[in-house]
Short mmCIF file of C-alpha atoms and ligand atoms in Angstrom, two decimals:
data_model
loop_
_atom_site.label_atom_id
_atom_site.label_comp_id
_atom_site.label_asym_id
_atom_site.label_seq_id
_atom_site.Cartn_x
_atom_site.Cartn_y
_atom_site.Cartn_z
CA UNK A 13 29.38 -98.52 -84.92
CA UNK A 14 27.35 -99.88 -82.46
CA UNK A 15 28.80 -100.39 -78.61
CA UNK A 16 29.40 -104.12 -79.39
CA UNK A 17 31.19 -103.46 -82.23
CA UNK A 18 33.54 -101.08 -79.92
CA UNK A 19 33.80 -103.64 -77.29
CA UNK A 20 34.59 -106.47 -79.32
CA UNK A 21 37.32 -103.80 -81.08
CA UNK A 22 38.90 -102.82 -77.86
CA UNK A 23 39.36 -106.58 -76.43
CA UNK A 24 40.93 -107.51 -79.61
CA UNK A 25 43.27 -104.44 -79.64
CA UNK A 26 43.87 -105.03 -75.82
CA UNK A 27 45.21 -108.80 -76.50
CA UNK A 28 46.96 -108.00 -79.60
CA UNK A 29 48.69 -104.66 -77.20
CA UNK A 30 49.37 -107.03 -74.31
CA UNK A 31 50.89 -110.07 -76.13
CA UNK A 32 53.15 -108.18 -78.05
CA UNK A 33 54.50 -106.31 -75.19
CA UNK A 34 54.87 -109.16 -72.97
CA UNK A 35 56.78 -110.93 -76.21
CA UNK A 36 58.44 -107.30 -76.44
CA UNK A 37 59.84 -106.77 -72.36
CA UNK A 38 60.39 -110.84 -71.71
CA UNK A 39 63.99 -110.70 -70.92
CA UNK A 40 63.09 -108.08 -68.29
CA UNK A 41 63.50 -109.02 -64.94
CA UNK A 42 61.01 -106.97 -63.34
CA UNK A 43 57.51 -107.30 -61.80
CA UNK A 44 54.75 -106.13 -64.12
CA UNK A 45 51.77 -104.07 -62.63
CA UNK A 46 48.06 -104.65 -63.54
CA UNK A 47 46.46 -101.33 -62.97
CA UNK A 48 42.61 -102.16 -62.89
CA UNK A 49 41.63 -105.95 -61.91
CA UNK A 50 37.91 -105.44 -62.64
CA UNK A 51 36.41 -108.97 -63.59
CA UNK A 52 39.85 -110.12 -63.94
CA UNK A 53 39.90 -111.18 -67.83
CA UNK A 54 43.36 -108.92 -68.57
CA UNK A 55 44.77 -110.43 -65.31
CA UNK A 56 44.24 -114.02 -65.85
CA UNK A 57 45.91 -113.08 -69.97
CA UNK A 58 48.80 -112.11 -68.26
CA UNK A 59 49.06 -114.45 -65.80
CA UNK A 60 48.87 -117.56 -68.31
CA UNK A 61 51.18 -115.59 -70.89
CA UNK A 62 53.84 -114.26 -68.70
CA UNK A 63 55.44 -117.03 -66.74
CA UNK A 64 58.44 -116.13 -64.63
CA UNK A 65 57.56 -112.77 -63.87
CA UNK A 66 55.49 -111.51 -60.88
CA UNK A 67 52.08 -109.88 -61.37
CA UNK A 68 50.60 -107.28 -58.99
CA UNK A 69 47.25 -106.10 -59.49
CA UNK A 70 46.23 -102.38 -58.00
CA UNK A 71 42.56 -102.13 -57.79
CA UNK A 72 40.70 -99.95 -54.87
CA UNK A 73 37.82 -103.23 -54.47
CA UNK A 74 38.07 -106.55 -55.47
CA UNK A 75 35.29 -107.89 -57.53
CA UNK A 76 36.66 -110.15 -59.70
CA UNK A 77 35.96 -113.59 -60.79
CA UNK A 78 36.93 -116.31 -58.08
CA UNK A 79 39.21 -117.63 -60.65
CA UNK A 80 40.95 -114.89 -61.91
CA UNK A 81 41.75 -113.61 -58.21
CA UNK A 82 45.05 -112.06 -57.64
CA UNK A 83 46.60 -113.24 -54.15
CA UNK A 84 47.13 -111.25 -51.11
CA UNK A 85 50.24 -111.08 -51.67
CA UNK A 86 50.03 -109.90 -55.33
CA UNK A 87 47.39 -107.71 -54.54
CA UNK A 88 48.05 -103.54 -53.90
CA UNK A 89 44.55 -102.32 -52.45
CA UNK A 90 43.12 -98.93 -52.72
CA UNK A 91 42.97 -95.89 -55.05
CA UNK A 92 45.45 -95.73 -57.27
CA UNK A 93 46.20 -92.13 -56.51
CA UNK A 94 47.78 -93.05 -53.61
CA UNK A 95 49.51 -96.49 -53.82
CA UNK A 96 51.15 -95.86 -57.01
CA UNK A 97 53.30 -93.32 -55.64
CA UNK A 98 53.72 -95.54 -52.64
CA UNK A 99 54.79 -98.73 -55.28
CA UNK A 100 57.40 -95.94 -56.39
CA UNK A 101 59.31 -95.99 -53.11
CA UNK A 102 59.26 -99.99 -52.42
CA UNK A 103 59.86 -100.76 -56.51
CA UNK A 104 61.32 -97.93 -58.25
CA UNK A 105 61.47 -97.90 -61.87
CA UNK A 106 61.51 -101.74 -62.32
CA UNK A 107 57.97 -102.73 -63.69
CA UNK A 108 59.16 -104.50 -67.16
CA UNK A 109 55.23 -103.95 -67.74
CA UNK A 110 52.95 -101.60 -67.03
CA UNK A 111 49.05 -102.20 -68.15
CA UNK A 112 46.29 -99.73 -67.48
CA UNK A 113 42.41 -100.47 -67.88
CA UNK A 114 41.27 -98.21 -65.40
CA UNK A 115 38.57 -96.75 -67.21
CA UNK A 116 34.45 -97.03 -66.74
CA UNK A 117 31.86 -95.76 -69.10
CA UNK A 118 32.13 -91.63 -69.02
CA UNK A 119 34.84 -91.34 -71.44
CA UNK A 120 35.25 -87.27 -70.52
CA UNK A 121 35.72 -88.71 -66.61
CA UNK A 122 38.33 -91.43 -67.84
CA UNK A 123 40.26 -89.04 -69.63
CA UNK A 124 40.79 -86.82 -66.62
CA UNK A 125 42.04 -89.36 -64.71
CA UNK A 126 44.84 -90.72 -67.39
CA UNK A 127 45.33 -87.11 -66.79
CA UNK A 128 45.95 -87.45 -63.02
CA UNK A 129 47.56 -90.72 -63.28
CA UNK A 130 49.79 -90.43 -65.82
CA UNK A 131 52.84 -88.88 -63.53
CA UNK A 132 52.53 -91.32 -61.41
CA UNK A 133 53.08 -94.19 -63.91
CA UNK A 134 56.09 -92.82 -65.70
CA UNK A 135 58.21 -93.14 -63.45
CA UNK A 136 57.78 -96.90 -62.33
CA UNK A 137 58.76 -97.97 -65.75
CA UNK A 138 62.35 -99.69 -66.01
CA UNK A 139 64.79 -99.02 -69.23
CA UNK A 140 62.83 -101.63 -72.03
CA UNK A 141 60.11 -101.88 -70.37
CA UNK A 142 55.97 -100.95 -72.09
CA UNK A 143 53.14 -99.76 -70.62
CA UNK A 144 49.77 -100.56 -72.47
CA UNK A 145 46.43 -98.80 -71.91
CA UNK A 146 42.62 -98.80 -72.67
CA UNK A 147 42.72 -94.90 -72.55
CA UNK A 148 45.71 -92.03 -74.22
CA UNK A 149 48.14 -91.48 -71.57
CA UNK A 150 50.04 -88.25 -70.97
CA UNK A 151 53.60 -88.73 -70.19
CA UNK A 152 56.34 -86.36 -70.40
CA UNK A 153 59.03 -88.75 -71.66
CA UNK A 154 57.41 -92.16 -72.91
CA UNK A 155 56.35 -92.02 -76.36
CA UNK A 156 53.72 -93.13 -78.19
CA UNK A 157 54.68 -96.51 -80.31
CA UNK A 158 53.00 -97.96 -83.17
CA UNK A 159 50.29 -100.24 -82.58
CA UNK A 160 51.02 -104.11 -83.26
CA UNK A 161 49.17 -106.20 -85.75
CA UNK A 162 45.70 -106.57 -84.64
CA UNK A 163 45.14 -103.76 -82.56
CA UNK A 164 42.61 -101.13 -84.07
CA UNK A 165 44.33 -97.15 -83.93
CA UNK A 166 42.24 -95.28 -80.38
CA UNK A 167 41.19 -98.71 -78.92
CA UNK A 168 44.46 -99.18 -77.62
CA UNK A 169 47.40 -97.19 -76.73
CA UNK A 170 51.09 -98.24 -76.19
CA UNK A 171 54.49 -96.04 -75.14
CA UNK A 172 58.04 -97.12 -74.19
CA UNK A 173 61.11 -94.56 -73.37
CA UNK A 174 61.91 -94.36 -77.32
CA UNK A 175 58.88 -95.08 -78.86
CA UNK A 176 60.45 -97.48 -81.31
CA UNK A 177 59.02 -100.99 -81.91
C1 SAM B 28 37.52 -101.60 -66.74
S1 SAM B 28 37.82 -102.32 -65.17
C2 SAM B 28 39.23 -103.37 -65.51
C3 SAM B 28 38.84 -104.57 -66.34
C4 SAM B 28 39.92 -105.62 -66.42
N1 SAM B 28 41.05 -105.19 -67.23
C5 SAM B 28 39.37 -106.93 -66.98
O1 SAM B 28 39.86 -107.39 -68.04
O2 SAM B 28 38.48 -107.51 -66.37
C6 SAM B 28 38.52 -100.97 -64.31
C7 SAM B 28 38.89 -101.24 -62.85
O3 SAM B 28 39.74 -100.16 -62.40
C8 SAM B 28 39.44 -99.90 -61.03
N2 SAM B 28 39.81 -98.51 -60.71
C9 SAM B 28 39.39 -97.40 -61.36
N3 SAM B 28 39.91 -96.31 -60.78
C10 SAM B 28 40.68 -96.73 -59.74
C11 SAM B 28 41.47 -96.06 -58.75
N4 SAM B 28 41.56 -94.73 -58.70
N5 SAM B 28 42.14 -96.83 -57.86
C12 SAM B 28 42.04 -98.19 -57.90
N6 SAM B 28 41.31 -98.88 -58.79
C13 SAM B 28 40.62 -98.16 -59.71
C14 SAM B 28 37.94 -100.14 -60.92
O4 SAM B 28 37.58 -100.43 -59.58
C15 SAM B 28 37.71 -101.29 -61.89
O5 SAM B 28 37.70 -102.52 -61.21
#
């Protein structure tokens, strides 16, 4: 399988993760969190898809496309490490959605950091809600769900508090 072939399978499996789970967590009230604006593609999905709900982005530097730029406002700068424990105390567990593509090309690298991350993600999820990620997470209490339609199995990976679909 060449790279493009993996690319092309991951974007696919990242829209089919992300549509279902905003279809899944609509009558959720809460914000949901984009962890990882890079160019902004995944951002600007959710923004068009999601409609009433709000949208912050945590990213450490912005370097997006001018269009798909998240506002000041919805906009939580620097690393991860530290303002996701910080969204903890002004949130708590309300994010209705939780997406992670926070990875970059050293797979070995990106899964340490799921590693690190991971307990600080749990806990921001509300009762419902999904979190969706490029890379296996490792929660304590979120399980692993089955992958919708259209996403390929290791491209993608999805968890809610029961796991069921
Ligand atoms: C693969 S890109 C995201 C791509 C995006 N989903 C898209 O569709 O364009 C990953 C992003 O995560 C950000 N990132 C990685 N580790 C981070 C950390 N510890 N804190 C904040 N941002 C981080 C990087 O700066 C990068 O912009």
């Amino acid at each position: 399988m060449s790279r493009l072939d993996f690319f092309i399978d991951r974007l696919l499996s990242q829209r089919a993760c992300l549509d279902y789970a905003i279809a899944r967590t609509d009558s959720l009230p809460g914000p949901i969190f984009e962890l990882g604006l890079g160019n902004g593609r995944t951002y600007d999905h959710l923004r068009e898809k999601v409609g009433r709900r709000q949208i912050f982005v945590f990213e450490r530097q912005v370097a997006s496309n001018p269009a798909s730029t998240p506002t000041d406002e919805e906009l939580i700068l620097g690393d991860m490490r530290q303002t996701l424990p910080e969204a903890l105390a002004n949130f708590g567990a309300t994010a209705s959605l939780i997406h992670g593509d926070f990875g970059g090309h050293n797979l070995e690298k990106n899964d340490k950091f799921a590693q690190e991350i991971s307990p600080a993600i749990e806990p921001l999820l509300a009762k419902g809600a999904i979190m969706v990620s490029s890379d296996r997470m490792y929660f304590d209490k979120l399980k692993e769900m089955a992958l919708p339609e259209g996403a390929l199995k290791g491209r993608c990976f999805i968890y809610s508090h029961d796991g069921q679909p």
